[in-house]
Amino acid sequence: MDLAKYRTIFIEESTEHFAEMSRALLELEKDPRSAEAIDTVFRMAHSIKGMAASLGYDQITAVAHKLEDRMQVIREAGVVGPPEELSLLFRGLTALEGMVDSVKDDGEPGPADPALLAALDEPALATPAPVSTREAPPTRERPAPPSGFDASRPPPTVRVNTATLDRFLSTVGEVILSTSQVRTSAEADTHQGGGVSEGLDRMDRVVGELQRRALELRTTPLSRILDPLPRTARDVAERAGVRVEVEIRGSELELDRSILDALSDPLVHLLRNAVDHGIERPEDRESGGKPPVGRIQIEARREKDSIRITISDDGSGIDLDAVRERATAAGVVHPDLADDLAPSQIAALVFEPGLSTAREISEISGRGVGMDAVRAALESLGGSVEIATERGRGTATTLVVPIAAAVQRVLLLGVGAETVAFPIAKVERIEECPTESIERSGADAFALLEDELVPVLDLGDHIAQRAGSAGDLTHLVLTEVRGERVAFSAERVSGQQQIYVKPVPELLRGARGLAGLTILGDGRPMFLVDPNQIA
């Protein structure tokens, strides 16, 4: 029997079970007598054991079976024992995850750890507390299995291959492009323009609805990458010798799956930094008037067509003096300018490559890599990252990302004979500036806007497009790049449009500043530019 088609189902379902087990174990860390959490861990171990056995994965079956037996003892006792018992259960979960990852990569699970199997065989430490003769222990009733329809449960879902969704969304994009081309032809035909335009208006509405439904199919709740973070924080805290609680808000919001996948690593890195660099040891927190357990809050909220995800902690904050010293020593900031930097500008220096303020290098962090990768990852998604800190009070890092990657609203800018698309979400405003008022110093150009000297970048120079003769007025598109205001100059502004973004052809993948490609109504290709890469 060919088991390949069942392997994918096994991996997907196991991953879901692991997430449930992780949440339940974290709940047991707070309440060792939670009957619901104990039942959840038991049921998930039982399900994984059954699935693994049916596919012949004996190593996974052995670990899941011993974990299930141990949870049966805990169920009968009604309580999880000391912290060592919970750590053993986490070890079992981690081992199962590693073996399923091996199935995903190599088709077969890795060997089970003999030491873990031996530890799971030892008598469980989950002995019930002694009962007082004066007062009987409260009776704990296990929740009855649900019967009938439960409105509180999420609606049933169907697994769809990601490639199928991509092809569906690509087809929607072609319909959008075809509609635009037909409208362009209709507007050029003055005899038929009226009737055709009315039909196209109706078609636009239908296509718009189809587009929204397609994007809904491609979006995934943030909970997919946020739910595992409390356990990650627990593991890092255990190694760092600190205690931490993680609170998550807004995990029900949805993002394009491609953006969501790219956000996972930056979020994990920021969380590890918050635990390892930010949260102090329990005795240090108590001496400073803080509770011994540190708190990390991850909050997501929607703002127009973007999602803001903030990771904040109540730890020690960033030592800005140390950042300034390191930046000066590394040549990132000139010594004469270092003392004049605002706190926000100093904090932003942590995103410079190789700049770390960790006193010691550990296996968790402190090698000066990561924060620059976080910024690069966000910018590649068309987003940004911001950081704020207060010494002794904590640090907050905010990630801003678009909700959808495939369909964007853009500003159309004319440069020479070409028209390019500029993400309208990044446009602060457009200024018509007298060409003669733009000051030049060598290769640099500046414009005085609202008593502020703003760098001006010629869009044509950065996309290898020769500009036409300079007119009396230059259009300046104001935006923000890495916390600094910048103006891009263009010859024409041709309005705004919603476009379907295709990937850049392989031949042009190395060209900096190009984020995608679309087709105009007249059939001409148009590139989407990335202001972060250009600047």
Short mmCIF file of C-alpha atoms in Angstrom, two decimals, residues 145-528:
data_model
loop_
_atom_site.label_atom_id
_atom_site.label_comp_id
_atom_site.label_asym_id
_atom_site.label_seq_id
_atom_site.Cartn_x
_atom_site.Cartn_y
_atom_site.Cartn_z
CA PRO A 145 -18.86 15.12 25.71
CA PRO A 146 -20.77 17.60 23.56
CA SER A 147 -23.95 16.45 21.89
CA GLY A 148 -25.53 18.09 18.90
CA PHE A 149 -24.38 21.32 17.33
CA ASP A 150 -22.19 23.59 19.45
CA ALA A 151 -22.30 27.20 18.26
CA SER A 152 -19.11 28.01 20.15
CA ARG A 153 -17.08 25.65 17.99
CA PRO A 154 -15.35 26.94 14.84
CA PRO A 155 -17.07 26.08 11.56
CA PRO A 156 -15.88 22.93 9.77
CA THR A 157 -12.94 23.43 7.43
CA VAL A 158 -11.61 21.69 4.34
CA ARG A 159 -7.88 21.30 3.66
CA VAL A 160 -6.93 22.74 0.28
CA ASN A 161 -3.51 22.47 -1.32
CA THR A 162 -1.73 25.84 -1.27
CA ALA A 163 -0.76 25.47 -4.93
CA THR A 164 -4.46 25.12 -5.82
CA LEU A 165 -5.24 28.38 -4.02
CA ASP A 166 -2.36 30.09 -5.78
CA ARG A 167 -3.66 29.00 -9.19
CA PHE A 168 -7.16 30.17 -8.25
CA LEU A 169 -5.87 33.57 -7.15
CA SER A 170 -3.74 33.83 -10.29
CA THR A 171 -6.86 33.23 -12.39
CA VAL A 172 -8.66 36.00 -10.49
CA GLY A 173 -5.71 38.27 -11.26
CA GLU A 174 -6.00 37.48 -14.96
CA VAL A 175 -9.71 38.36 -14.85
CA ILE A 176 -8.82 41.71 -13.22
CA LEU A 177 -6.23 42.42 -15.92
CA SER A 178 -8.62 41.40 -18.71
CA THR A 179 -11.33 43.68 -17.30
CA SER A 180 -8.89 46.59 -17.27
CA GLN A 181 -7.86 45.93 -20.88
CA VAL A 182 -11.47 45.70 -22.06
CA ARG A 183 -12.35 48.95 -20.27
CA THR A 184 -9.39 50.70 -21.92
CA SER A 185 -10.59 49.54 -25.35
CA ALA A 186 -14.18 50.56 -24.61
CA GLU A 187 -13.19 54.06 -23.51
CA ALA A 188 -11.28 54.48 -26.77
CA ASP A 189 -14.37 53.52 -28.76
CA THR A 190 -16.66 56.52 -28.46
CA HIS A 191 -19.51 54.80 -30.34
CA GLN A 192 -19.86 51.86 -27.94
CA GLY A 193 -18.39 53.38 -24.80
CA GLY A 194 -21.67 53.93 -22.95
CA GLY A 195 -23.21 50.47 -23.18
CA VAL A 196 -19.94 48.62 -22.72
CA SER A 197 -19.01 50.76 -19.70
CA GLU A 198 -22.27 49.89 -17.96
CA GLY A 199 -21.64 46.21 -18.53
CA LEU A 200 -18.07 46.58 -17.30
CA ASP A 201 -19.29 48.31 -14.15
CA ARG A 202 -21.40 45.26 -13.35
CA MET A 203 -18.47 43.00 -14.22
CA ASP A 204 -16.21 45.03 -11.92
CA ARG A 205 -18.56 44.41 -9.00
CA VAL A 206 -18.69 40.67 -9.68
CA VAL A 207 -14.91 40.46 -10.11
CA GLY A 208 -14.42 42.47 -6.92
CA GLU A 209 -16.56 39.99 -4.98
CA LEU A 210 -14.69 37.08 -6.56
CA GLN A 211 -11.41 38.72 -5.58
CA ARG A 212 -12.49 39.15 -1.96
CA ARG A 213 -13.56 35.51 -1.77
CA ALA A 214 -10.28 34.39 -3.30
CA LEU A 215 -8.28 36.39 -0.77
CA GLU A 216 -10.34 34.88 2.04
CA LEU A 217 -9.27 31.44 0.83
CA ARG A 218 -5.63 32.51 0.90
CA THR A 219 -5.69 34.10 4.34
CA THR A 220 -4.88 32.28 7.58
CA PRO A 221 -5.45 33.35 11.21
CA LEU A 222 -2.46 34.77 13.05
CA SER A 223 -3.03 32.11 15.71
CA ARG A 224 -1.16 29.71 13.43
CA ILE A 225 2.15 31.41 14.27
CA LEU A 226 1.22 33.12 17.55
CA ASP A 227 -0.11 30.12 19.50
CA PRO A 228 3.29 28.31 19.68
CA LEU A 229 5.05 31.41 21.08
CA PRO A 230 4.15 30.94 24.80
CA ARG A 231 5.83 27.56 24.78
CA THR A 232 8.88 29.02 22.98
CA ALA A 233 9.08 31.69 25.68
CA ARG A 234 8.85 29.04 28.41
CA ASP A 235 11.72 27.02 26.89
CA VAL A 236 13.97 30.09 26.55
CA ALA A 237 13.08 31.30 30.07
CA GLU A 238 13.97 27.92 31.54
CA ARG A 239 17.44 28.09 29.97
CA ALA A 240 17.92 31.75 30.88
CA GLY A 241 16.91 31.25 34.52
CA VAL A 242 13.92 33.63 34.41
CA ARG A 243 10.15 33.28 34.71
CA VAL A 244 7.75 34.69 32.16
CA GLU A 245 4.10 34.73 31.14
CA VAL A 246 2.95 35.49 27.60
CA GLU A 247 -0.38 37.12 26.78
CA ILE A 248 -1.68 37.10 23.19
CA ARG A 249 -4.37 39.38 21.79
CA GLY A 250 -5.77 39.63 18.28
CA SER A 251 -4.71 36.17 17.11
CA GLU A 252 -8.04 35.80 15.27
CA LEU A 253 -6.97 38.38 12.65
CA GLU A 254 -6.08 36.93 9.26
CA LEU A 255 -3.18 37.50 6.87
CA ASP A 256 -2.12 36.22 3.48
CA ARG A 257 -0.46 32.87 4.12
CA SER A 258 2.75 33.83 2.28
CA ILE A 259 3.15 36.86 4.56
CA LEU A 260 2.26 34.80 7.62
CA ASP A 261 4.93 32.21 6.86
CA ALA A 262 7.59 34.91 6.46
CA LEU A 263 6.59 36.49 9.81
CA SER A 264 7.19 33.37 11.89
CA ASP A 265 10.99 33.63 12.22
CA PRO A 266 11.07 37.39 13.00
CA LEU A 267 8.45 36.92 15.74
CA VAL A 268 10.36 34.03 17.31
CA HIS A 269 13.58 36.05 17.25
CA LEU A 270 11.94 39.08 18.90
CA LEU A 271 10.34 36.88 21.55
CA ARG A 272 13.65 35.17 22.36
CA ASN A 273 15.30 38.59 22.61
CA ALA A 274 12.59 39.82 24.95
CA VAL A 275 13.05 36.84 27.28
CA ASP A 276 16.86 36.61 27.14
CA HIS A 277 17.76 40.32 27.04
CA GLY A 278 14.70 41.97 28.56
CA ILE A 279 13.24 39.93 31.42
CA GLU A 280 15.32 40.05 34.62
CA ARG A 281 15.88 37.19 37.07
CA PRO A 282 13.12 36.83 39.71
CA GLU A 283 15.31 38.14 42.57
CA ASP A 284 16.36 41.19 40.51
CA ARG A 285 12.75 41.96 39.61
CA GLU A 286 11.61 41.73 43.22
CA SER A 287 14.42 44.00 44.40
CA GLY A 288 13.30 46.51 41.76
CA GLY A 289 9.68 46.43 42.92
CA LYS A 290 8.42 44.20 40.09
CA PRO A 291 6.58 40.87 40.33
CA PRO A 292 8.98 37.90 40.02
CA VAL A 293 7.30 36.68 36.84
CA GLY A 294 7.99 38.81 33.78
CA ARG A 295 5.21 39.63 31.36
CA ILE A 296 5.32 39.68 27.58
CA GLN A 297 2.32 40.87 25.60
CA ILE A 298 1.82 40.16 21.90
CA GLU A 299 -0.98 42.24 20.44
CA ALA A 300 -2.18 42.35 16.83
CA ARG A 301 -4.61 44.92 15.48
CA ARG A 302 -5.78 45.95 12.05
CA GLU A 303 -5.25 49.42 10.59
CA LYS A 304 -6.78 49.87 7.14
CA ASP A 305 -4.97 47.44 4.82
CA SER A 306 -2.22 46.47 7.24
CA ILE A 307 -1.72 44.57 10.50
CA ARG A 308 0.35 45.94 13.41
CA ILE A 309 1.86 43.29 15.69
CA THR A 310 3.47 44.63 18.88
CA ILE A 311 5.72 42.52 21.13
CA SER A 312 6.18 44.35 24.45
CA ASP A 313 7.82 43.29 27.71
CA ASP A 314 8.10 44.77 31.20
CA GLY A 315 11.81 44.00 31.50
CA SER A 316 14.93 46.08 31.86
CA GLY A 317 14.67 47.90 28.53
CA ILE A 318 17.54 48.65 26.15
CA ASP A 319 20.67 50.34 27.49
CA LEU A 320 20.76 53.24 25.00
CA ASP A 321 24.16 54.45 26.24
CA ALA A 322 25.63 51.03 25.46
CA VAL A 323 23.99 51.06 22.00
CA ARG A 324 25.48 54.49 21.28
CA GLU A 325 28.95 53.36 22.40
CA ARG A 326 28.83 50.20 20.29
CA ALA A 327 27.52 52.09 17.26
CA THR A 328 30.29 54.68 17.57
CA ALA A 329 32.96 51.99 17.98
CA ALA A 330 31.63 50.10 14.96
CA GLY A 331 31.65 53.24 12.81
CA VAL A 332 27.87 53.21 12.35
CA VAL A 333 27.58 56.72 13.85
CA HIS A 334 30.18 59.50 13.75
CA PRO A 335 31.38 60.38 17.28
CA ASP A 336 30.56 64.07 16.71
CA LEU A 337 26.92 63.22 15.98
CA ALA A 338 26.35 60.46 18.53
CA ASP A 339 25.51 62.79 21.45
CA ASP A 340 22.87 64.62 19.40
CA LEU A 341 20.82 61.53 18.55
CA ALA A 342 17.30 61.30 19.97
CA PRO A 343 16.42 58.20 22.06
CA SER A 344 14.27 56.82 19.23
CA GLN A 345 17.17 57.17 16.79
CA ILE A 346 19.54 55.38 19.17
CA ALA A 347 17.06 52.54 19.70
CA ALA A 348 16.72 52.13 15.91
CA LEU A 349 20.48 51.44 15.71
CA VAL A 350 19.89 47.90 17.05
CA PHE A 351 18.77 47.02 13.51
CA GLU A 352 22.25 47.73 12.14
CA PRO A 353 24.14 44.54 11.13
CA GLY A 354 26.50 43.19 13.78
CA LEU A 355 25.42 45.58 16.52
CA SER A 356 24.68 43.74 19.79
CA THR A 357 24.64 44.99 23.36
CA ALA A 358 24.58 41.57 25.01
CA ARG A 359 27.23 41.29 27.73
CA GLU A 360 27.68 37.58 27.08
CA ILE A 361 27.31 35.43 23.99
CA SER A 362 24.99 32.49 24.63
CA GLU A 363 23.26 29.85 22.59
CA ILE A 364 20.11 31.97 22.83
CA SER A 365 21.34 35.31 21.48
CA GLY A 366 24.07 37.91 21.61
CA ARG A 367 26.06 37.45 18.40
CA GLY A 368 24.87 40.67 16.76
CA VAL A 369 22.81 38.89 14.12
CA GLY A 370 19.08 38.74 13.82
CA MET A 371 17.67 42.24 14.28
CA ASP A 372 18.97 43.36 10.88
CA ALA A 373 17.45 40.16 9.43
CA VAL A 374 14.14 41.05 11.11
CA ARG A 375 14.13 44.44 9.38
CA ALA A 376 15.12 42.93 6.03
CA ALA A 377 12.33 40.33 6.29
CA LEU A 378 9.71 42.98 7.06
CA GLU A 379 10.85 45.25 4.25
CA SER A 380 10.80 42.37 1.77
CA LEU A 381 7.10 41.98 2.62
CA GLY A 382 6.43 45.66 2.02
CA GLY A 383 6.25 46.30 5.77
CA SER A 384 8.33 48.01 8.43
CA VAL A 385 9.51 47.60 12.01
CA GLU A 386 9.56 50.15 14.84
CA ILE A 387 11.08 49.97 18.32
CA ALA A 388 10.52 51.94 21.53
CA THR A 389 12.19 51.38 24.89
CA GLU A 390 12.43 52.85 28.37
CA ARG A 391 15.20 51.93 30.75
CA GLY A 392 13.83 49.77 33.57
CA ARG A 393 10.31 49.71 32.11
CA GLY A 394 10.65 47.49 29.05
CA THR A 395 10.74 47.45 25.25
CA ALA A 396 8.05 47.38 22.57
CA THR A 397 8.75 46.31 18.99
CA THR A 398 6.04 46.79 16.36
CA LEU A 399 5.85 44.98 13.04
CA VAL A 400 3.68 46.49 10.30
CA VAL A 401 2.75 44.23 7.36
CA PRO A 402 0.16 44.37 4.56
CA ILE A 403 -2.81 42.02 4.82
CA ALA A 404 -2.63 40.79 1.22
CA ALA A 405 0.39 40.51 -1.05
CA ALA A 406 -1.19 39.69 -4.42
CA VAL A 407 -3.58 42.65 -4.82
CA GLN A 408 -2.43 46.16 -4.01
CA ARG A 409 -3.59 49.73 -4.55
CA VAL A 410 -0.81 51.77 -6.12
CA LEU A 411 0.07 55.25 -7.29
CA LEU A 412 0.98 55.48 -10.99
CA LEU A 413 4.12 57.58 -11.59
CA GLY A 414 5.52 58.58 -14.96
CA VAL A 415 9.29 58.50 -15.43
CA GLY A 416 10.50 59.22 -18.98
CA ALA A 417 8.58 56.90 -21.30
CA GLU A 418 7.73 54.45 -18.52
CA THR A 419 4.98 54.25 -15.89
CA VAL A 420 5.77 52.58 -12.58
CA ALA A 421 3.59 51.62 -9.62
CA PHE A 422 4.34 52.94 -6.13
CA PRO A 423 2.61 51.31 -3.08
CA ILE A 424 0.00 53.83 -2.02
CA ALA A 425 0.11 52.57 1.57
CA LYS A 426 3.62 54.03 1.81
CA VAL A 427 2.71 57.46 0.41
CA GLU A 428 2.53 60.24 2.98
CA ARG A 429 1.53 62.89 0.43
CA ILE A 430 2.45 64.34 -2.97
CA GLU A 431 4.00 67.78 -3.36
CA GLU A 432 4.42 69.89 -6.50
CA CYS A 433 7.78 71.53 -5.98
CA PRO A 434 9.39 74.18 -8.25
CA THR A 435 12.25 72.37 -9.96
CA GLU A 436 14.65 75.25 -9.38
CA SER A 437 14.07 75.09 -5.60
CA ILE A 438 15.55 71.58 -5.36
CA GLU A 439 19.08 72.06 -4.04
CA ARG A 440 21.89 69.85 -5.31
CA SER A 441 25.25 69.02 -3.79
CA GLY A 442 27.19 66.64 -5.96
CA ALA A 443 25.06 63.52 -6.45
CA ASP A 444 22.73 64.45 -3.59
CA ALA A 445 19.54 66.52 -3.83
CA PHE A 446 17.38 68.11 -1.14
CA ALA A 447 14.09 69.98 -0.93
CA LEU A 448 12.96 72.28 1.87
CA LEU A 449 9.49 71.10 2.90
CA GLU A 450 7.79 72.59 5.96
CA ASP A 451 11.13 73.93 7.21
CA GLU A 452 12.64 70.42 6.97
CA LEU A 453 15.41 69.48 4.57
CA VAL A 454 14.25 66.24 2.90
CA PRO A 455 16.52 64.08 0.68
CA VAL A 456 15.21 63.82 -2.89
CA LEU A 457 15.85 60.62 -4.87
CA ASP A 458 15.35 60.66 -8.64
CA LEU A 459 13.14 57.66 -9.40
CA GLY A 460 14.35 57.54 -13.01
CA ASP A 461 18.01 57.20 -11.98
CA HIS A 462 17.22 54.25 -9.74
CA ILE A 463 15.29 52.28 -12.38
CA ALA A 464 17.71 53.08 -15.24
CA GLN A 465 15.14 55.24 -17.04
CA ARG A 466 16.26 58.44 -18.71
CA ALA A 467 14.05 61.34 -17.71
CA GLY A 468 12.67 63.84 -20.17
CA SER A 469 13.45 67.53 -20.11
CA ALA A 470 12.87 69.07 -16.70
CA GLY A 471 9.70 71.14 -16.39
CA ASP A 472 8.94 74.04 -14.09
CA LEU A 473 7.43 71.70 -11.48
CA THR A 474 8.62 68.36 -10.10
CA HIS A 475 6.29 65.89 -8.41
CA LEU A 476 7.68 64.73 -5.07
CA VAL A 477 6.23 61.61 -3.45
CA LEU A 478 6.91 61.79 0.29
CA THR A 479 7.39 58.52 2.15
CA GLU A 480 9.24 57.14 5.16
CA VAL A 481 12.16 54.73 4.86
CA ARG A 482 13.57 53.26 8.06
CA GLY A 483 12.30 56.13 10.15
CA GLU A 484 13.52 58.90 7.83
CA ARG A 485 11.42 61.07 5.51
CA VAL A 486 12.44 60.74 1.87
CA ALA A 487 11.01 62.22 -1.34
CA PHE A 488 11.01 60.43 -4.70
CA SER A 489 10.86 62.70 -7.74
CA ALA A 490 8.74 61.83 -10.79
CA GLU A 491 7.72 63.68 -13.94
CA ARG A 492 4.05 62.71 -13.88
CA VAL A 493 1.40 61.44 -11.49
CA SER A 494 -1.24 59.45 -13.39
CA GLY A 495 -3.65 58.65 -10.57
CA GLN A 496 -4.10 55.44 -8.61
CA GLN A 497 -5.22 51.92 -9.47
CA GLN A 498 -5.72 48.51 -7.94
CA ILE A 499 -3.39 45.96 -9.50
CA TYR A 500 -2.71 42.24 -9.35
CA VAL A 501 0.99 41.77 -8.60
CA LYS A 502 2.90 39.03 -10.41
CA PRO A 503 6.40 37.91 -9.41
CA VAL A 504 9.34 39.61 -11.13
CA PRO A 505 10.62 37.48 -14.05
CA GLU A 506 13.65 35.34 -13.24
CA LEU A 507 15.84 37.41 -15.57
CA LEU A 508 15.22 40.54 -13.45
CA ARG A 509 15.28 38.95 -9.98
CA GLY A 510 18.64 40.59 -9.23
CA ALA A 511 17.40 44.11 -10.00
CA ARG A 512 17.15 46.09 -6.77
CA GLY A 513 13.99 48.04 -6.16
CA LEU A 514 11.54 45.89 -8.19
CA ALA A 515 8.87 44.26 -6.03
CA GLY A 516 6.59 42.86 -8.71
CA LEU A 517 5.05 43.18 -12.15
CA THR A 518 1.57 43.82 -13.53
CA ILE A 519 -0.05 44.48 -16.91
CA LEU A 520 -1.76 47.76 -17.77
CA GLY A 521 -5.07 48.00 -19.60
CA ASP A 522 -3.31 48.68 -22.92
CA GLY A 523 -1.19 45.55 -22.53
CA ARG A 524 2.04 47.23 -21.44
CA PRO A 525 3.93 45.75 -18.48
CA MET A 526 4.41 47.93 -15.39
CA PHE A 527 6.78 47.34 -12.50
CA LEU A 528 5.95 47.80 -8.83
#
